[in-house]
Coordinates of C-alpha atoms and ligand atoms in Angstrom, one line a residue:
M1 CA 14.0 26.6 -30.0
K2 CA 11.2 25.8 -27.6
H3 CA 11.8 23.8 -24.4
T4 CA 10.5 20.3 -23.9
I5 CA 9.2 20.8 -20.3
G6 CA 8.9 23.5 -17.7
V7 CA 9.5 23.0 -14.0
A8 CA 8.0 25.4 -11.5
G9 CA 9.4 25.3 -8.0
L10 CA 13.2 25.1 -7.3
A11 CA 13.3 23.6 -3.8
V12 CA 15.5 20.6 -3.5
M13 CA 13.2 18.0 -5.3
G14 CA 12.5 20.5 -8.1
E15 CA 16.1 21.4 -8.7
N16 CA 17.3 17.8 -8.7
L17 CA 14.6 16.7 -11.1
V18 CA 15.5 19.5 -13.5
L19 CA 19.1 18.4 -13.5
N20 CA 18.1 14.8 -13.9
M21 CA 15.9 15.6 -17.0
A22 CA 18.5 17.9 -18.5
S23 CA 21.1 15.1 -18.1
K24 CA 18.8 12.8 -20.2
G25 CA 18.9 15.3 -23.0
F26 CA 15.7 17.3 -22.5
S27 CA 15.8 21.1 -22.6
V28 CA 14.1 22.5 -19.4
A29 CA 12.6 25.9 -18.7
V30 CA 12.5 26.8 -15.0
Y31 CA 10.5 29.2 -12.9
N32 CA 10.6 30.0 -9.2
R33 CA 8.4 32.4 -7.2
T34 CA 11.5 34.3 -6.1
Y35 CA 13.8 35.0 -9.0
E36 CA 17.0 35.1 -6.9
K37 CA 16.6 31.4 -6.4
T38 CA 16.4 30.8 -10.1
E39 CA 19.5 33.0 -10.7
R40 CA 21.5 31.2 -8.1
F41 CA 20.5 27.8 -9.7
L42 CA 21.4 29.0 -13.2
S43 CA 24.8 30.3 -12.2
G44 CA 25.4 27.3 -9.9
R45 CA 24.4 23.7 -10.5
A46 CA 22.6 24.4 -13.8
E47 CA 25.4 26.2 -15.4
G48 CA 26.4 24.9 -18.9
K49 CA 23.3 22.7 -19.1
E50 CA 20.2 22.8 -21.3
I51 CA 18.3 24.8 -18.6
T52 CA 16.8 28.3 -19.0
G53 CA 15.3 30.4 -16.3
F54 CA 12.4 32.9 -16.5
Q55 CA 11.4 35.7 -14.2
E56 CA 7.8 36.0 -15.6
I57 CA 5.3 33.1 -15.7
K58 CA 4.1 34.3 -19.1
D59 CA 7.6 34.0 -20.7
F60 CA 8.2 30.7 -18.9
V61 CA 5.0 29.3 -20.4
Q62 CA 5.5 30.7 -23.9
S63 CA 9.0 29.2 -24.0
L64 CA 7.5 25.7 -24.1
E65 CA 6.7 23.5 -27.1
S66 CA 3.1 22.7 -27.6
P67 CA 1.3 21.0 -26.0
R68 CA 3.0 22.7 -23.0
K69 CA 4.1 20.4 -20.2
I70 CA 4.5 22.2 -16.9
L71 CA 5.6 20.2 -13.9
M72 CA 4.9 21.9 -10.5
M73 CA 7.3 20.9 -7.7
L74 CA 5.6 22.9 -5.0
K75 CA 4.6 22.5 -1.4
A76 CA 1.3 20.5 -1.3
G77 CA -1.9 22.4 -0.5
N78 CA -2.7 26.0 -1.3
P79 CA 0.5 26.8 -3.2
V80 CA -0.5 24.3 -5.9
D81 CA -4.0 25.9 -6.4
Q82 CA -2.5 29.4 -6.3
F83 CA 0.1 28.5 -9.0
I84 CA -2.5 26.9 -11.2
E85 CA -4.5 30.2 -11.1
Q86 CA -1.4 32.1 -12.1
L87 CA -0.8 29.7 -15.0
L88 CA -4.3 29.7 -16.4
P89 CA -4.3 33.0 -18.3
H90 CA -1.3 31.8 -20.2
L91 CA -2.3 28.3 -21.2
E92 CA -4.0 27.0 -24.3
K93 CA -6.4 24.1 -24.8
G94 CA -4.6 20.7 -24.6
D95 CA -1.7 22.0 -22.4
I96 CA -0.7 19.7 -19.6
V97 CA -0.2 20.7 -16.0
I98 CA 1.6 18.2 -13.8
D99 CA 1.7 18.1 -10.0
G100 CA 4.8 16.3 -8.8
G101 CA 4.4 17.2 -5.1
N102 CA 3.0 15.0 -2.3
S103 CA -0.6 16.2 -2.9
N104 CA -3.6 14.7 -1.3
Y105 CA -5.4 12.5 -3.9
H106 CA -8.8 14.3 -3.2
D107 CA -7.1 17.5 -4.3
T108 CA -5.8 15.8 -7.4
I109 CA -9.2 14.6 -8.4
R110 CA -10.7 18.1 -7.9
R111 CA -7.9 19.7 -9.9
Q112 CA -8.2 17.3 -12.8
N113 CA -11.9 18.0 -13.0
Y114 CA -11.3 21.8 -12.8
L115 CA -8.7 21.9 -15.5
E116 CA -10.4 19.5 -17.8
E117 CA -13.5 21.7 -17.7
K118 CA -11.2 24.4 -19.2
G119 CA -9.9 22.1 -22.0
L120 CA -6.6 21.5 -20.2
R121 CA -5.1 18.2 -19.0
F122 CA -3.8 17.4 -15.6
I123 CA -1.5 14.7 -14.2
G124 CA -1.0 14.1 -10.5
T125 CA 2.2 12.2 -10.0
G126 CA 3.9 10.6 -7.1
V127 CA 7.7 11.1 -7.1
S128 CA 9.7 9.1 -4.5
G129 CA 13.3 8.8 -3.7
G130 CA 14.2 11.9 -1.7
E131 CA 16.7 14.4 -3.1
E132 CA 19.2 11.7 -4.3
G133 CA 16.4 9.9 -6.1
A134 CA 15.2 13.0 -7.8
L135 CA 18.7 13.6 -9.1
K136 CA 19.7 10.1 -10.1
G137 CA 16.3 8.5 -10.8
P138 CA 13.2 8.4 -8.6
S139 CA 10.3 6.1 -8.8
I140 CA 7.5 8.0 -10.6
M141 CA 3.7 7.2 -10.2
P142 CA 1.6 9.3 -12.6
G143 CA -2.2 9.4 -12.9
G144 CA -4.9 11.7 -14.2
S145 CA -5.7 12.6 -17.8
L146 CA -4.8 9.6 -19.9
E147 CA -4.6 11.5 -23.2
A148 CA -1.7 13.6 -21.7
W149 CA 0.4 10.5 -20.9
P150 CA 2.0 9.9 -24.3
F151 CA 3.4 13.4 -24.2
I152 CA 4.9 13.0 -20.8
E153 CA 6.0 9.3 -21.0
P154 CA 9.3 9.8 -22.8
V155 CA 10.5 12.4 -20.2
F156 CA 9.3 10.5 -17.1
T157 CA 10.5 7.1 -18.4
A158 CA 14.0 8.5 -19.0
A159 CA 14.2 10.4 -15.7
A160 CA 13.0 7.5 -13.6
A161 CA 15.3 4.9 -11.9
K162 CA 16.2 1.8 -13.8
V163 CA 16.4 -1.6 -12.2
E164 CA 18.7 -4.5 -13.1
D165 CA 16.6 -5.8 -15.9
G166 CA 16.7 -2.4 -17.5
S167 CA 13.1 -1.5 -16.9
S168 CA 12.1 2.0 -15.8
C169 CA 10.5 2.7 -12.4
C170 CA 7.7 4.6 -13.9
A171 CA 4.3 3.4 -15.1
W172 CA 0.9 4.9 -15.7
M173 CA -1.2 4.3 -12.6
G174 CA -4.8 5.3 -13.6
P175 CA -7.3 8.1 -13.8
G176 CA -8.0 10.9 -11.3
G177 CA -6.1 10.7 -8.1
A178 CA -4.6 7.2 -8.8
G179 CA -1.0 8.4 -9.0
H180 CA -1.1 10.4 -5.8
F181 CA -3.1 7.7 -4.0
V182 CA -0.4 5.1 -4.9
K183 CA 2.3 7.5 -3.7
M184 CA 0.4 8.0 -0.4
V185 CA 0.2 4.3 0.2
H186 CA 3.9 4.1 -0.6
N187 CA 4.5 6.6 2.1
G188 CA 2.2 4.7 4.5
I189 CA 4.2 1.5 3.8
E190 CA 7.4 3.6 4.3
Y191 CA 6.1 4.6 7.8
G192 CA 5.4 0.9 8.6
D193 CA 8.9 -0.3 7.4
M194 CA 10.6 2.4 9.4
Q195 CA 8.8 1.7 12.6
L196 CA 9.3 -2.0 12.3
I197 CA 13.1 -1.4 11.9
C198 CA 13.0 0.9 14.9
E199 CA 11.3 -1.7 17.0
A200 CA 13.9 -4.3 16.0
Y201 CA 16.6 -1.8 16.9
H202 CA 14.9 -1.1 20.2
F203 CA 14.8 -4.8 21.0
M204 CA 18.5 -5.2 20.3
K205 CA 19.5 -2.1 22.2
V206 CA 17.3 -2.4 25.3
I207 CA 16.3 -6.0 25.7
L208 CA 19.5 -7.6 24.4
Q209 CA 21.7 -4.8 25.6
M210 CA 23.8 -5.0 22.4
S211 CA 26.5 -2.5 21.6
P212 CA 26.2 0.0 18.7
D213 CA 28.8 -2.1 16.8
E214 CA 26.9 -5.3 17.3
I215 CA 23.6 -3.7 16.2
H216 CA 25.3 -2.3 13.1
S217 CA 26.6 -5.7 12.2
V218 CA 23.1 -7.2 12.4
F219 CA 21.7 -4.6 10.0
V220 CA 24.6 -5.2 7.6
R221 CA 23.9 -8.9 7.7
W222 CA 20.2 -8.4 7.3
N223 CA 20.9 -6.3 4.2
E224 CA 22.5 -9.3 2.6
G225 CA 19.4 -11.5 2.7
E226 CA 15.7 -11.4 2.2
L227 CA 15.4 -8.1 4.2
S228 CA 17.8 -6.4 1.8
S229 CA 16.4 -2.9 1.1
Y230 CA 17.3 0.8 1.1
L231 CA 15.9 1.4 4.5
I232 CA 17.9 -1.5 6.1
E233 CA 21.0 -0.2 4.2
I234 CA 20.7 3.3 5.5
T235 CA 20.0 2.0 9.0
A236 CA 23.2 0.1 8.9
D237 CA 25.0 3.3 7.8
I238 CA 23.2 5.4 10.5
T239 CA 24.1 2.9 13.3
A240 CA 27.8 3.2 12.3
Y241 CA 28.0 6.9 12.0
L242 CA 30.0 8.6 14.8
D243 CA 29.7 12.1 16.1
T244 CA 32.7 14.3 16.5
D245 CA 33.4 12.9 20.0
G246 CA 33.6 9.3 18.5
N247 CA 30.3 8.2 19.9
P248 CA 27.3 7.1 17.7
L249 CA 25.4 10.1 16.5
V250 CA 22.1 8.2 16.6
D251 CA 22.3 7.9 20.4
K252 CA 22.3 11.7 20.7
I253 CA 19.2 12.3 18.5
L254 CA 16.0 13.2 20.4
D255 CA 13.5 10.4 20.3
A256 CA 10.5 12.6 19.1
A257 CA 9.5 11.8 15.5
G258 CA 8.1 14.3 13.0
Q259 CA 5.7 13.7 10.2
K260 CA 4.4 15.7 7.3
G261 CA 1.0 14.0 7.0
T262 CA 1.1 11.4 4.2
G263 CA 1.0 8.5 6.8
K264 CA -2.0 10.0 8.5
W265 CA -3.7 10.4 5.1
T266 CA -3.1 6.7 4.4
V267 CA -4.8 5.8 7.7
N268 CA -7.7 8.1 7.0
A269 CA -8.1 6.4 3.6
A270 CA -8.0 3.0 5.2
L271 CA -10.9 4.1 7.5
D272 CA -12.8 5.6 4.5
F273 CA -12.5 2.4 2.5
G274 CA -13.0 0.1 5.5
V275 CA -9.7 -1.7 5.1
P276 CA -7.8 -3.0 8.2
L277 CA -4.4 -1.2 8.0
S278 CA -3.5 -1.8 11.6
L279 CA 0.3 -2.0 11.2
I280 CA 0.7 1.2 9.3
S281 CA -1.8 2.9 11.7
E282 CA 0.3 1.9 14.6
S283 CA 3.4 3.3 12.9
V284 CA 1.6 6.7 12.7
F285 CA 0.5 6.5 16.3
G286 CA 4.0 5.4 17.3
R287 CA 5.3 8.7 15.9
C288 CA 2.6 10.6 17.7
L289 CA 3.4 8.9 21.0
S290 CA 7.1 9.5 20.5
S291 CA 6.4 13.2 20.1
F292 CA 5.0 13.5 23.7
K293 CA 8.5 13.4 25.0
D294 CA 7.9 15.4 28.2
L295 CA 4.8 13.4 29.1
R296 CA 6.7 10.1 28.5
V297 CA 9.5 11.2 30.7
A298 CA 7.1 12.2 33.5
A299 CA 5.1 8.9 33.1
S300 CA 8.3 6.8 33.1
E301 CA 8.9 8.1 36.6
Q302 CA 5.3 7.7 37.9
I303 CA 3.9 4.6 36.3
Q304 CA 5.4 1.3 37.4
G305 CA 5.7 -1.6 35.0
K306 CA 6.9 -5.1 35.5
V307 CA 10.1 -5.3 33.4
S308 CA 12.0 -8.6 33.4
A309 CA 15.3 -9.0 31.7
F310 CA 15.6 -11.4 28.8
E311 CA 16.8 -14.8 29.9
G312 CA 16.7 -16.9 26.8
N313 CA 19.3 -17.7 24.2
K314 CA 20.5 -14.4 22.6
E315 CA 21.6 -16.0 19.3
E316 CA 18.3 -17.8 18.9
I317 CA 16.2 -14.7 19.6
L318 CA 18.3 -12.6 17.2
K319 CA 17.5 -15.1 14.4
D320 CA 13.9 -14.8 15.5
L321 CA 14.1 -11.0 15.3
G322 CA 15.1 -11.1 11.6
S323 CA 12.3 -13.6 10.7
A324 CA 9.8 -11.6 12.7
L325 CA 10.8 -8.4 10.9
Y326 CA 10.4 -10.1 7.5
G327 CA 7.1 -11.7 8.5
A328 CA 5.7 -8.4 9.8
K329 CA 6.9 -6.6 6.7
I330 CA 5.0 -9.0 4.5
I331 CA 1.9 -8.4 6.6
S332 CA 2.3 -4.7 6.3
Y333 CA 2.5 -4.8 2.5
T334 CA -0.5 -7.2 2.5
Q335 CA -2.5 -4.5 4.3
G336 CA -1.1 -1.7 2.0
F337 CA -2.0 -3.6 -1.2
G338 CA -5.4 -4.4 0.4
L339 CA -6.0 -0.6 0.6
L340 CA -4.9 -0.1 -3.0
Q341 CA -7.3 -2.9 -4.1
A342 CA -10.2 -1.4 -2.2
A343 CA -9.7 2.1 -3.6
S344 CA -9.2 0.8 -7.1
E345 CA -12.4 -1.3 -7.0
E346 CA -14.5 1.5 -5.4
L347 CA -13.2 4.3 -7.6
G348 CA -12.8 2.2 -10.8
W349 CA -9.1 2.9 -11.2
D350 CA -8.1 -0.6 -12.4
L351 CA -4.8 -0.4 -10.7
N352 CA -2.1 -2.8 -11.8
Y353 CA -0.6 -4.1 -8.6
A354 CA 2.2 -6.0 -10.3
D355 CA 3.3 -2.7 -12.0
I356 CA 3.1 -0.8 -8.7
A357 CA 5.4 -3.4 -7.1
R358 CA 7.7 -3.2 -10.1
I359 CA 8.1 0.5 -10.1
W360 CA 8.8 0.5 -6.4
R361 CA 11.8 -1.8 -6.9
G362 CA 14.1 1.1 -7.7
G363 CA 14.5 4.8 -6.9
C364 CA 12.0 5.0 -4.1
I365 CA 12.4 4.9 -0.3
I366 CA 10.9 1.4 0.1
R367 CA 12.9 -0.1 -2.7
S368 CA 13.9 -3.7 -1.9
V369 CA 14.5 -7.1 -3.4
F370 CA 11.2 -8.3 -1.8
L371 CA 9.1 -6.2 -4.2
D372 CA 9.9 -8.7 -6.9
R373 CA 8.0 -11.3 -4.9
I374 CA 4.9 -9.0 -4.8
A375 CA 5.2 -8.4 -8.6
D376 CA 5.4 -12.1 -9.2
A377 CA 2.4 -12.8 -7.0
Y378 CA 0.1 -10.3 -8.8
T379 CA 1.5 -11.3 -12.2
K380 CA 0.4 -14.9 -11.5
D381 CA -3.0 -13.8 -10.1
M382 CA -4.2 -10.2 -10.8
K383 CA -7.2 -10.9 -8.7
L384 CA -5.4 -12.2 -5.6
A385 CA -7.9 -11.5 -2.8
N386 CA -5.2 -11.1 -0.2
M387 CA -1.4 -11.2 -0.6
L388 CA -1.0 -13.8 2.1
L389 CA -3.0 -16.3 0.0
D390 CA -0.1 -16.3 -2.5
P391 CA 1.9 -19.6 -2.0
Y392 CA 5.2 -17.8 -1.4
F393 CA 3.8 -15.4 1.1
N394 CA 1.7 -18.0 2.8
T395 CA 4.7 -20.3 3.3
T396 CA 7.0 -17.5 4.4
V397 CA 4.6 -16.0 6.9
T398 CA 3.7 -19.4 8.2
G399 CA 7.4 -20.0 8.7
A400 CA 8.0 -16.6 10.4
Q401 CA 5.0 -16.9 12.7
A402 CA 6.7 -18.7 15.6
S403 CA 9.5 -16.2 15.6
L404 CA 7.1 -13.3 15.5
R405 CA 5.3 -14.7 18.5
R406 CA 8.5 -15.4 20.5
V407 CA 9.8 -11.9 19.8
I408 CA 6.6 -10.2 20.9
V409 CA 6.3 -12.3 24.0
A410 CA 9.9 -11.4 25.0
A411 CA 9.1 -7.7 24.3
V412 CA 5.9 -7.7 26.3
M413 CA 7.6 -9.4 29.2
A414 CA 10.4 -6.9 29.1
G415 CA 8.0 -4.0 28.9
V416 CA 9.3 -2.8 25.6
P417 CA 6.7 -1.7 23.1
M418 CA 6.5 -3.3 19.6
P419 CA 3.2 -1.9 18.3
C420 CA 3.8 -2.7 14.7
H421 CA 5.0 -6.3 15.2
S422 CA 2.1 -6.9 17.5
A423 CA -0.4 -5.4 15.0
G424 CA 1.1 -7.7 12.4
I425 CA 0.5 -10.9 14.4
N426 CA -3.0 -9.7 15.5
Y427 CA -3.9 -9.1 11.8
L428 CA -2.6 -12.5 10.8
D429 CA -4.4 -14.3 13.6
G430 CA -7.6 -12.4 12.8
L431 CA -7.3 -13.2 9.1
R432 CA -6.7 -16.9 9.7
T433 CA -9.5 -17.3 12.2
A434 CA -12.7 -18.6 10.6
Y435 CA -14.7 -17.6 13.8
L436 CA -14.4 -14.2 15.4
P437 CA -16.5 -13.0 18.3
A438 CA -18.5 -10.6 16.1
N439 CA -21.6 -12.7 16.8
L440 CA -21.6 -11.2 20.3
L441 CA -21.0 -7.7 18.9
Q442 CA -23.9 -8.0 16.5
A443 CA -26.1 -9.2 19.5
Q444 CA -25.0 -6.1 21.5
R445 CA -25.9 -3.8 18.6
D446 CA -29.2 -5.4 18.2
Y447 CA -29.8 -5.3 21.9
F448 CA -29.3 -1.6 22.3
G449 CA -30.1 -0.3 18.8
A450 CA -32.3 -2.9 17.0
H451 CA -29.6 -3.0 14.3
M452 CA -30.4 -6.7 13.5
Y453 CA -28.2 -9.7 12.9
E454 CA -27.8 -12.5 10.4
R455 CA -27.9 -16.1 11.6
I456 CA -25.5 -18.9 10.8
D457 CA -28.5 -21.3 10.2
K458 CA -30.1 -18.9 7.7
A459 CA -29.1 -17.4 4.3
R460 CA -26.8 -14.4 4.2
G461 CA -28.8 -11.2 3.7
E462 CA -31.7 -12.4 5.9
W463 CA -31.9 -10.1 8.9
F464 CA -33.3 -10.8 12.4
H465 CA -34.2 -8.7 15.4
T466 CA -34.8 -10.0 18.9
N467 CA -36.7 -8.2 21.6
W468 CA -33.9 -9.0 24.1
T469 CA -35.5 -7.3 27.2
G470 CA -39.1 -7.9 26.4
T471 CA -39.5 -4.1 26.4
G472 CA -37.6 -3.2 23.2
G473 CA -40.4 -3.9 20.8
D474 CA -40.3 -5.1 17.2
T475 CA -39.3 -2.0 15.4
T476 CA -35.9 -2.3 13.7
S477 CA -33.2 0.1 12.7
T478 CA -31.0 -0.4 9.6
A479 CA -28.6 -3.4 9.3
Y480 CA -25.4 -1.7 8.2
S481 CA -23.4 -4.6 6.9
K482 CA -20.3 -2.6 6.2
Ligands
6PG1 C1 9.7 9.7 -0.7 C2 9.4 10.2 0.7 C3 9.1 11.6 0.7 C4 9.3 12.3 2.1 C5 8.1 12.2 2.9 C6 8.4 11.8 4.3 O1 9.0 8.8 -1.1 O2 10.6 10.3 -1.3 O3 8.3 9.5 1.3 O4 7.8 11.8 0.2 O5 10.4 12.0 2.7 O6 7.7 13.5 2.9 O7 7.4 12.2 5.1 P1 7.4 12.4 6.7 O8 8.0 13.8 6.9 O9 5.9 12.4 6.9 O10 8.2 11.3 7.3

């Protein structure tokens, strides 16, 4: 009997996905670069299950039913290209290669073109949920060769997380790199959510001088309301976790954040597509700044800052903090979906934003009740120009605005950084300001570079140049409207 699907790469995500698919009744062939790892898996967690291991790639590939479906769960980058080269001699036309790692969407587009030239099909899929999600049901975001999708759909739909209404957290995203792009933006949003939560924690710990127990209770409470989400839930757990000496473990963890790069890619993409993604960008830079631990320690001793203690009403500001966090979160997702929209329009992906919000409701790291609201907004209006123009988000952000301002003012006066919350209010104020000082900026560009400007008393698209100094002349440069 041939196997339904082959999985290459038995690191934690690979192993857990294999066990997940086997538990849904699919027979799985597995391959790992080092065979000892395969043997350990077969005699350990895979024992007694519909899972067969292979030492040679050829045997692994030949054990699969046609068209063959091979899911690579490898480290992103070169290992994926190298493994594709190793697979190629054993594949037949129509076979399907799937990349389930955190690959860069540019690589996915290149790999799809490369394999399709050879008569093969390629799917680049985002898989989110960490090791537990992979085992129990992740959120799955596939894209690439559409003709391959019907062959993969039954396996992925069964393996993905299910939400309360029974729907599966997996949907076809679009052609080319759409799946990996959506996963990348998911990770960018994840960075933003995490930094926002850390800022709220910092506020409680340093400005309000709250005890670990008090902070824990706030996260527990927040998880019962509109902020309810996996990341708030694990934060509540983390803040209650005690080290062997009975003190909170979190307080002993070095404050220098790591990152594998998907947040940085999201910010790069935002720059490429010309989309303001300030909140998520600040979350990436926040991690960078945190990693300069020694420099910060030295600077903390040398640079004086005016720090005043909080003197307002603690209960009131705590209420504000929850609303501020929710408001900033809405703004972050607005920016993230703005990036999805820009990429979809420019690359012709036709992304379905309601589906994206729906498949993020379960299994993935950013899962939350709030994603239902986004799905509703885009179901009502697929062409919504900006999420904040949806009536629910408009009303909620308008309501949260005063809290966001009060929290930021308190933080600024106390000398405690809240870069993501601040980026949030600045974006909101920029968006809701009909007039911005870019008139002056355009004048400056025209002054030193003859880049020309449009006038408010003339039609858009009509360009003017002024010889500001009398010595610049009439020759103009290009207008660059984007
Ligand atoms: C997920 C996570 C996952 C992973 C990231 C985190 O959706 O399951 O996002 O992809 O945890 O690699 O990346 P950083 O190391 O950059 O925080």
